[in-house]
Amino acid sequence: MSTAPIQTQYDAFKQLGLKLDMSRGKPAPEQLDLSSGLMDGLDGYIAQDGTDTRNYGGGVGIAEARALFGELLDVPAAQVVVDSSASLSLMHDVVVYSLLCGLPGHAPWLSSQPVTFLCPVPGYDRHFAICENRGIKMINVPMGEDGPDMDVVEQLVASDASIKGMWCVPKYSNPGGVVYSDQVVRRLAAMKTAAPDFRLMWDDAYRFHHLGEEKTGMPNILDACAEAGNPDRAFVFASSSKVSWAGSGVAALAASPANIAWWTRHAGIRSIGPDKVNQLRHVRLLQDKATVEALMERHRALLKPKFDIVLAQFEEYLGQVPGVSWTKPSGGYFIDLVTPPGVAKRTVALAKEAGIVLTPAGAAFPYGKDPEDSHIRIAPSFPSLDEIRQAAKGIALSLRLAISQ
Amino acid sequence: MSTAPIQTQYDAFKQLGLKLDMSRGKPAPEQLDLSSGLMDGLDGYIAQDGTDTRNYGGGVGIAEARALFGELLDVPAAQVVVDSSASLSLMHDVVVYSLLCGLPGHAPWLSSQPVTFLCPVPGYDRHFAICENRGIKMINVPMGEDGPDMDVVEQLVASDASIKGMWCVPKYSNPGGVVYSDQVVRRLAAMKTAAPDFRLMWDDAYRFHHLGEEKTGMPNILDACAEAGNPDRAFVFASSSKVSWAGSGVAALAASPANIAWWTRHAGIRSIGPDKVNQLRHVRLLQDKATVEALMERHRALLKPKFDIVLAQFEEYLGQVPGVSWTKPSGGYFIDLVTPPGVAKRTVALAKEAGIVLTPAGAAFPYGKDPEDSHIRIAPSFPSLDEIRQAAKGIALSLRLAISQ
């Protein structure tokens, strides 16, 4: 590491004229290449039960796609709906149907105001955008090393009937890489809620997206809820977005039979059915859990070195800087770089001047407001290994310069 | 035609043990075969502007897909958004975003109650289901031979500020096959509305779906609205559902720049982007307007004989029955069989007993209630020619039996 003044080092870095986008958790082209089987010609369009996948209909998805996601999510196929691309859209629509039409046996959420969601922070900006844009109030909940602070969560949901939902990324959370402990999962499933129509929005986006060798398990949230006497509490979301092709995957919703029936009824108003041909393509590519796990191992082989290089650069350039830390995730797509209070925004601005586009500071918080201005989300997946190496150094120099100013 | 008593004829028909579903306007397998190019291997995944269609992003659709639908809809590409499958979903989401978030410069529709839509009847049941399910009141408007009764429409929208929208299938309407006249289009574009955020939901589902030789034109609704000083009045919806594959097509929204910007912002909350790979597949298959028109000519060659046989059977078996009439559409997917008051439901029930599933009587009206119980929607597209011939006879016999009872 250079002993030159930090401004000099930063200026030298800026001179490189880098142009890198690390703002989003996009798979790299080499990862997309792993699913090039999707480019093959379609070998027949008839599903196992005789359905012509080209035509209208089949709102719950084709049987073999439901079976696949049932196996992947450890849920009976009958409790799985497979839809077109994007679990985010399924989450959005669950919120919209709940707001406008109400959950099974309950009035529309909108019939009393405010409607409130708990948001463990830092969290996923697109979750928070759904709430902000569709008129749902958000309350921050601190995230610990084993998940959201359950003492805070239990106290809030027990006392405030306006709290209708809570965002959860239970495994390798975005951006902190937190894995919920068994105890946190069971407390979420069992806690008393003042709102009888409270729902956990269980975004299982990174279920198979391991970076370490260890394949972290977790109690099945639907089973945990059922065992605790709250069978309808959780909606589980998953997709093939970061398994096959990010923009052209298939998405799945798993829930109790009552929630699935409710979803199917309301989604049937919106659409005559999902893209079943793409489901067929995916079933043929992904086949079963063993095939998916083997594919994810190849993703890991591409991603792990990128994370390692960021961690190594941060260690080299930031290891001795007081007040700076970062997460070392065992899965998922992000590293959360924690800065001393008040310098995250400035760091992101300096990085931008040096040619590195990061997620806006604050994005991981409701309303884009990080109260401490101290979190920066690092997304190492898309750029090449060499670019990542450079970018991580540039971010580190930007942070040190921001601290020094 | 037999001179046997109608009950005898009906019973003989019933003995055939037919099992036919004519309830929905589904393309026949031979029609889907016309787009078998969608089964070919994907010859590259990079769009014209360099976009990797496999990855996230591109909320407005790839440029070449926007250009294609711009040409098809006679609208600048910049005023077209191409989304994933299903224009119905685009309509649903326009309604949802308007209800929850409000149109550009206006409060959410939900902020005052009721929210009302005008519904020309008979009309498309799935339009009405969106309103009923999402809490929008519906008012029936009589449909004439050249479109909705504009005297009624103008009077209603001018006096009732709760009327925020109107469903329109301007060409070959579902189910009556009505083509709006130029004058109706211009009056809709120019009429004074008490609600400043009133919208025409312009479902151009059958724009290229001709049955006759004549290719009926129509004023461009977006131009007509702009010329009348109401540039933001119309949302135009279209899709490739009945052009390529019904369940795996691409859908398009065309509107003013302000409406497109509004849509893009709100749709971006729901999704990180549409299935761009499927858009690429479609652009390569459909290419341009001339290619689409040639493809639609092949659809016509398959569909026209089915419509002709229904019309011929109705003429033979119902031509002399007082109070019975039917539409002779020059395009679209449906025939509206008009019965004497009070016998449509009974006819559908008798047809079902004879093995023919029809759209429920009343479905073409808001809340499923045909005040006269006198409309039956006939969907001849899916079954084979021989099946259609039989089915049309069975429907005719069912109707005559219902009248005689």
Coordinates of C-alpha atoms in Angstrom, one line a residue, chain B:
Chain B
M1 CA -83.7 -29.1 -42.1
S2 CA -85.6 -31.7 -40.2
T3 CA -89.3 -31.2 -39.6
A4 CA -89.3 -33.4 -36.5
P5 CA -90.3 -31.8 -33.2
I6 CA -87.5 -29.7 -31.8
Q7 CA -87.3 -31.8 -28.6
T8 CA -86.7 -34.9 -30.8
Q9 CA -84.0 -33.1 -32.8
Y10 CA -82.3 -31.9 -29.7
D11 CA -82.4 -35.4 -28.1
A12 CA -80.9 -36.9 -31.2
F13 CA -78.1 -34.3 -31.2
K14 CA -77.4 -35.0 -27.5
Q15 CA -77.0 -38.7 -28.3
L16 CA -73.9 -37.8 -30.3
G17 CA -72.1 -37.4 -27.0
L18 CA -70.1 -34.3 -28.2
K19 CA -67.6 -32.7 -25.9
L20 CA -66.7 -29.3 -27.2
D21 CA -65.4 -26.1 -25.5
M22 CA -66.4 -23.0 -27.3
S23 CA -66.2 -20.8 -24.2
R24 CA -63.1 -18.7 -25.0
G25 CA -61.5 -17.1 -28.0
K26 CA -58.5 -19.4 -28.1
P27 CA -56.5 -19.8 -31.3
A28 CA -56.6 -23.4 -32.8
P29 CA -53.4 -25.4 -32.8
E30 CA -53.1 -24.9 -36.6
Q31 CA -53.0 -21.2 -35.9
L32 CA -50.2 -21.6 -33.3
D33 CA -48.3 -23.7 -35.8
L34 CA -48.1 -20.6 -38.1
S35 CA -45.5 -19.2 -35.7
S36 CA -43.4 -22.4 -35.3
G37 CA -40.4 -20.1 -36.0
L38 CA -40.6 -19.4 -32.2
M39 CA -39.4 -23.0 -31.7
D40 CA -36.1 -22.3 -33.6
G41 CA -32.9 -22.0 -31.7
L42 CA -32.1 -18.4 -30.6
D43 CA -29.6 -16.9 -33.1
G44 CA -27.9 -14.5 -30.7
Y45 CA -29.2 -12.6 -27.8
I46 CA -27.8 -9.1 -28.4
A47 CA -30.2 -6.4 -29.4
Q48 CA -29.5 -3.8 -32.1
D49 CA -28.2 -1.3 -29.5
G50 CA -25.9 -3.8 -27.9
T51 CA -28.2 -4.8 -25.0
D52 CA -27.7 -8.3 -23.7
T53 CA -31.4 -9.3 -23.7
R54 CA -30.7 -12.1 -21.2
N55 CA -29.9 -9.7 -18.3
Y56 CA -32.0 -7.4 -16.2
G57 CA -33.3 -4.0 -17.3
G58 CA -34.9 -2.3 -20.3
G59 CA -38.3 -1.5 -18.8
V60 CA -39.7 0.0 -22.0
G61 CA -38.7 -3.0 -24.2
I62 CA -36.0 -3.4 -26.7
A63 CA -35.8 -0.7 -29.4
E64 CA -36.5 -3.0 -32.3
A65 CA -39.7 -4.3 -30.6
R66 CA -40.9 -0.8 -29.9
A67 CA -40.2 0.1 -33.6
L68 CA -42.2 -2.9 -34.7
F69 CA -45.2 -2.1 -32.6
G70 CA -44.8 1.6 -33.5
E71 CA -45.2 0.6 -37.2
L72 CA -48.1 -1.7 -36.4
L73 CA -50.0 0.8 -34.4
D74 CA -48.9 3.8 -36.4
V75 CA -47.4 5.6 -33.5
P76 CA -43.8 6.8 -33.0
A77 CA -41.6 4.2 -31.3
A78 CA -40.9 6.5 -28.5
Q79 CA -44.6 6.4 -27.6
V80 CA -44.6 2.6 -27.4
V81 CA -43.7 0.4 -24.5
V82 CA -43.3 -3.3 -25.2
D83 CA -43.8 -5.6 -22.2
S84 CA -44.0 -9.3 -21.5
S85 CA -47.0 -11.3 -22.6
A86 CA -50.6 -10.1 -22.1
S87 CA -52.1 -6.7 -22.9
L88 CA -54.8 -7.6 -20.3
S89 CA -52.1 -7.3 -17.7
L90 CA -51.1 -3.9 -19.0
M91 CA -54.7 -2.7 -18.8
H92 CA -55.0 -4.1 -15.3
D93 CA -51.8 -2.3 -14.2
V94 CA -52.9 1.0 -15.7
V95 CA -56.0 0.7 -13.6
V96 CA -54.1 -0.2 -10.5
Y97 CA -51.5 2.5 -10.8
S98 CA -54.3 5.1 -11.5
L99 CA -56.3 3.9 -8.4
L100 CA -53.3 3.8 -6.0
C101 CA -51.0 6.5 -7.3
G102 CA -53.0 8.7 -9.7
L103 CA -52.4 9.8 -13.2
P104 CA -49.9 12.5 -14.1
G105 CA -50.8 15.7 -12.2
H106 CA -53.8 14.1 -10.5
A107 CA -54.7 12.5 -7.2
P108 CA -55.2 8.7 -7.0
W109 CA -58.5 7.7 -8.4
L110 CA -59.2 6.0 -5.0
S111 CA -59.0 9.4 -3.2
S112 CA -62.7 10.0 -4.1
Q113 CA -65.4 7.4 -4.3
P114 CA -67.0 5.9 -6.3
V115 CA -64.6 5.4 -9.2
T116 CA -66.8 4.6 -12.3
F117 CA -66.1 3.2 -15.7
L118 CA -68.4 3.2 -18.8
C119 CA -68.8 -0.2 -20.3
P120 CA -70.3 -0.5 -23.8
V121 CA -72.4 -3.7 -23.8
P122 CA -72.1 -6.4 -24.8
G123 CA -68.4 -6.3 -24.1
Y124 CA -65.4 -8.2 -23.0
D125 CA -65.9 -10.0 -19.7
R126 CA -62.3 -9.7 -18.6
H127 CA -62.4 -5.9 -18.8
F128 CA -65.4 -6.0 -16.5
A129 CA -63.7 -8.4 -14.2
I130 CA -60.9 -5.9 -13.6
C131 CA -63.4 -3.3 -12.6
E132 CA -65.5 -5.6 -10.4
N133 CA -62.5 -7.1 -8.7
R134 CA -60.6 -3.9 -8.0
G135 CA -63.6 -1.9 -6.8
I136 CA -64.6 0.1 -9.8
K137 CA -68.3 0.8 -10.4
M138 CA -69.6 0.1 -13.9
I139 CA -72.3 1.7 -16.0
N140 CA -73.6 0.0 -19.1
V141 CA -73.7 1.9 -22.4
P142 CA -75.6 0.6 -25.3
M143 CA -73.6 -0.5 -28.3
G144 CA -74.8 0.4 -31.8
E145 CA -73.7 -0.7 -35.2
D146 CA -71.0 2.0 -35.3
G147 CA -69.8 1.9 -31.7
P148 CA -71.1 3.0 -28.3
D149 CA -74.1 5.3 -28.2
M150 CA -72.2 8.6 -28.2
D151 CA -75.2 10.7 -27.0
V152 CA -75.4 8.6 -23.9
V153 CA -71.6 8.6 -23.4
E154 CA -71.2 12.4 -23.9
Q155 CA -74.0 13.1 -21.5
L156 CA -72.6 10.8 -18.8
V157 CA -69.0 11.8 -18.9
A158 CA -69.9 15.5 -19.0
S159 CA -72.0 15.3 -15.9
D160 CA -70.3 12.7 -13.7
A161 CA -66.8 13.4 -12.4
S162 CA -66.6 10.0 -10.9
I163 CA -66.4 8.5 -14.4
K164 CA -62.6 8.0 -14.8
G165 CA -62.5 5.6 -17.7
M166 CA -64.2 3.7 -20.5
W167 CA -63.5 0.3 -22.0
C168 CA -63.3 0.4 -25.8
V169 CA -62.6 -2.5 -28.3
P170 CA -62.7 -0.2 -31.3
K171 CA -62.3 -2.8 -34.0
Y172 CA -64.2 -6.1 -34.3
S173 CA -65.4 -5.7 -30.7
N174 CA -65.7 -8.6 -28.4
P175 CA -68.3 -10.1 -28.8
G176 CA -70.4 -8.0 -31.3
G177 CA -67.7 -7.5 -34.0
V178 CA -68.6 -3.8 -34.0
V179 CA -66.2 -1.4 -35.8
Y180 CA -66.3 2.1 -34.4
S181 CA -67.1 4.7 -37.0
D182 CA -64.7 7.6 -37.7
Q183 CA -67.3 9.9 -36.1
V184 CA -67.5 7.8 -32.9
V185 CA -63.7 7.8 -32.6
R186 CA -63.6 11.6 -33.0
R187 CA -66.4 12.2 -30.6
L188 CA -64.7 10.0 -28.0
A189 CA -61.5 12.0 -28.5
A190 CA -63.1 15.4 -28.3
M191 CA -65.9 15.0 -25.7
K192 CA -65.9 17.1 -22.6
T193 CA -65.4 15.1 -19.5
A194 CA -66.1 16.2 -15.9
A195 CA -63.1 14.2 -14.7
P196 CA -59.9 15.8 -15.9
D197 CA -58.1 12.4 -15.5
F198 CA -60.6 10.5 -17.6
R199 CA -59.0 7.8 -19.8
L200 CA -60.1 5.7 -22.8
M201 CA -58.9 2.2 -22.3
W202 CA -58.4 1.5 -26.0
D203 CA -58.0 -2.3 -26.4
D204 CA -56.9 -2.7 -30.0
A205 CA -56.9 -6.5 -29.7
Y206 CA -58.1 -7.2 -33.2
R207 CA -56.4 -4.6 -35.3
F208 CA -55.1 -7.1 -37.8
H209 CA -57.6 -9.8 -37.3
H210 CA -59.7 -9.4 -40.4
L211 CA -62.1 -12.0 -41.6
G212 CA -63.3 -10.2 -44.7
E213 CA -61.1 -9.1 -47.7
E214 CA -61.6 -5.5 -46.7
K215 CA -59.0 -4.2 -44.3
T216 CA -61.1 -1.7 -42.3
G217 CA -59.1 1.4 -41.3
M218 CA -59.9 3.8 -38.4
P219 CA -58.6 7.2 -37.3
N220 CA -55.6 6.9 -35.0
I221 CA -57.0 7.5 -31.5
L222 CA -53.8 9.1 -30.1
D223 CA -53.8 11.6 -33.0
A224 CA -57.5 12.3 -32.7
C225 CA -57.1 13.0 -29.0
A226 CA -54.1 15.2 -29.5
E227 CA -55.9 17.1 -32.3
A228 CA -58.9 17.6 -30.0
G229 CA -56.7 19.0 -27.3
N230 CA -56.8 15.9 -25.1
P231 CA -53.4 14.4 -25.8
D232 CA -53.3 12.2 -22.7
R233 CA -56.8 10.8 -23.0
A234 CA -56.1 7.3 -24.5
F235 CA -54.1 4.3 -23.5
V236 CA -53.8 2.0 -26.5
F237 CA -53.2 -1.8 -25.9
A238 CA -52.2 -4.4 -28.3
S239 CA -50.4 -7.7 -28.3
S240 CA -49.1 -10.6 -30.4
S241 CA -51.3 -13.1 -28.5
K242 CA -53.6 -13.9 -31.4
V243 CA -50.7 -13.3 -33.9
S244 CA -48.0 -15.6 -32.6
W245 CA -48.6 -17.8 -29.5
A246 CA -51.5 -16.8 -27.3
G247 CA -49.8 -17.6 -24.0
S248 CA -46.3 -16.5 -24.9
G249 CA -46.5 -13.4 -26.9
V250 CA -45.5 -9.8 -26.2
A251 CA -47.8 -6.9 -25.4
A252 CA -47.6 -3.2 -26.2
L253 CA -48.9 0.0 -24.7
A254 CA -49.0 3.2 -26.8
A255 CA -49.8 6.6 -25.4
S256 CA -48.8 10.2 -25.1
P257 CA -45.2 10.9 -24.0
A258 CA -46.6 12.0 -20.6
N259 CA -48.6 8.8 -20.2
I260 CA -45.6 6.7 -21.3
A261 CA -43.3 8.4 -18.8
W262 CA -45.9 7.8 -16.1
W263 CA -46.3 4.2 -17.0
T264 CA -42.6 3.5 -17.1
R265 CA -42.1 5.0 -13.7
H266 CA -44.8 2.9 -12.1
A267 CA -44.1 -0.3 -14.0
G268 CA -40.4 0.1 -12.9
I269 CA -41.6 -0.4 -9.3
R270 CA -43.1 -3.7 -10.2
S271 CA -40.4 -5.2 -12.4
I272 CA -36.8 -4.8 -13.4
G273 CA -37.8 -5.2 -17.0
P274 CA -39.8 -7.4 -19.4
D275 CA -38.7 -10.7 -21.0
K276 CA -36.5 -9.1 -23.7
V277 CA -35.4 -12.5 -25.1
N278 CA -39.0 -13.2 -26.1
Q279 CA -39.2 -9.8 -27.6
L280 CA -36.1 -10.6 -29.7
R281 CA -37.7 -13.9 -30.8
H282 CA -40.8 -12.0 -31.8
V283 CA -39.0 -9.3 -33.7
R284 CA -37.2 -11.9 -35.7
L285 CA -40.4 -13.8 -36.4
L286 CA -42.8 -10.9 -37.1
Q287 CA -40.2 -8.5 -38.6
D288 CA -42.5 -5.7 -39.9
K289 CA -46.0 -4.8 -40.8
A290 CA -46.0 -6.5 -44.2
T291 CA -44.8 -9.8 -42.5
V292 CA -47.5 -9.5 -39.8
E293 CA -50.2 -8.8 -42.4
A294 CA -49.1 -11.9 -44.4
L295 CA -49.2 -14.0 -41.3
M296 CA -52.7 -12.6 -40.4
E297 CA -53.8 -13.6 -43.9
R298 CA -52.9 -17.2 -43.0
H299 CA -54.8 -16.9 -39.8
R300 CA -57.8 -15.6 -41.8
A301 CA -57.6 -18.6 -44.1
L302 CA -58.0 -20.9 -41.1
L303 CA -60.6 -18.8 -39.2
K304 CA -62.9 -17.7 -42.0
P305 CA -64.3 -21.1 -42.9
K306 CA -65.2 -21.7 -39.2
F307 CA -67.1 -18.4 -39.0
D308 CA -68.8 -19.2 -42.3
I309 CA -70.0 -22.6 -41.2
V310 CA -71.5 -21.1 -38.0
L311 CA -73.3 -18.5 -40.0
A312 CA -74.5 -21.1 -42.5
Q313 CA -75.8 -23.4 -39.7
F314 CA -77.5 -20.5 -37.9
E315 CA -79.1 -19.4 -41.2
E316 CA -80.3 -23.0 -41.7
Y317 CA -81.5 -23.7 -38.2
L318 CA -82.4 -20.3 -36.9
G319 CA -83.1 -18.2 -40.0
Q320 CA -86.9 -18.5 -39.6
V321 CA -87.0 -18.1 -35.9
P322 CA -88.6 -14.8 -34.8
G323 CA -86.6 -12.6 -32.5
V324 CA -83.3 -14.4 -33.2
S325 CA -80.4 -12.7 -34.9
W326 CA -76.6 -12.8 -34.9
T327 CA -73.7 -10.7 -35.9
K328 CA -71.8 -11.3 -39.1
P329 CA -68.4 -9.9 -38.1
S330 CA -65.8 -8.8 -40.6
G331 CA -63.0 -9.5 -38.1
G332 CA -62.2 -10.6 -34.6
Y333 CA -62.9 -13.8 -32.7
F334 CA -66.6 -13.8 -31.9
I335 CA -70.2 -14.0 -33.1
D336 CA -72.9 -12.5 -30.8
L337 CA -76.0 -14.6 -31.0
V338 CA -79.0 -12.5 -29.9
T339 CA -82.0 -14.5 -28.6
P340 CA -85.4 -13.4 -27.6
P341 CA -85.4 -11.9 -24.1
G342 CA -85.1 -14.4 -21.2
V343 CA -83.7 -17.5 -23.0
A344 CA -80.0 -17.0 -23.3
K345 CA -79.1 -18.7 -20.0
R346 CA -81.5 -21.6 -20.7
T347 CA -79.9 -22.0 -24.1
V348 CA -76.4 -22.2 -22.7
A349 CA -77.6 -24.8 -20.1
L350 CA -79.2 -26.9 -22.8
A351 CA -76.1 -26.7 -25.0
K352 CA -74.0 -27.8 -22.0
E353 CA -76.2 -30.8 -21.5
A354 CA -75.6 -31.6 -25.2
G355 CA -71.8 -31.4 -24.6
I356 CA -71.1 -27.9 -25.8
V357 CA -69.5 -25.5 -23.3
L358 CA -70.3 -21.9 -24.1
T359 CA -69.3 -18.7 -22.3
P360 CA -71.8 -18.2 -19.5
A361 CA -74.8 -16.2 -20.6
G362 CA -74.4 -12.7 -19.2
A363 CA -70.6 -12.8 -19.2
A364 CA -70.5 -10.0 -21.8
F365 CA -72.1 -7.6 -19.3
P366 CA -70.8 -6.0 -16.1
Y367 CA -71.4 -8.2 -13.1
G368 CA -72.3 -11.0 -15.4
K369 CA -75.8 -9.6 -15.7
D370 CA -77.4 -9.4 -19.1
P371 CA -80.6 -7.4 -18.3
E372 CA -82.4 -9.0 -21.2
D373 CA -80.8 -12.4 -20.9
S374 CA -80.5 -12.4 -24.6
H375 CA -76.8 -12.6 -25.7
I376 CA -74.7 -15.7 -26.2
R377 CA -71.0 -15.3 -27.2
I378 CA -69.9 -17.8 -29.9
A379 CA -66.2 -18.5 -30.1
P380 CA -65.6 -20.6 -33.2
S381 CA -61.8 -20.4 -33.4
F382 CA -60.5 -23.4 -31.4
P383 CA -62.5 -26.5 -32.5
S384 CA -62.1 -28.1 -35.8
L385 CA -64.3 -27.3 -38.8
D386 CA -66.3 -30.5 -38.3
E387 CA -66.8 -29.9 -34.6
I388 CA -67.9 -26.3 -35.3
R389 CA -70.4 -27.5 -37.8
Q390 CA -71.9 -29.8 -35.2
A391 CA -71.6 -27.3 -32.4
A392 CA -73.4 -24.6 -34.3
K393 CA -76.3 -26.9 -35.0
G394 CA -76.4 -28.0 -31.4
I395 CA -76.5 -24.4 -30.2
A396 CA -79.3 -23.6 -32.7
L397 CA -81.3 -26.6 -31.5
S398 CA -80.7 -25.7 -27.9
L399 CA -81.9 -22.2 -28.6
R400 CA -85.0 -23.3 -30.4
L401 CA -85.8 -25.8 -27.6
A402 CA -85.3 -23.0 -25.0
I403 CA -87.7 -20.8 -26.9
S404 CA -90.3 -23.6 -27.2
Q405 CA -90.2 -24.4 -23.5

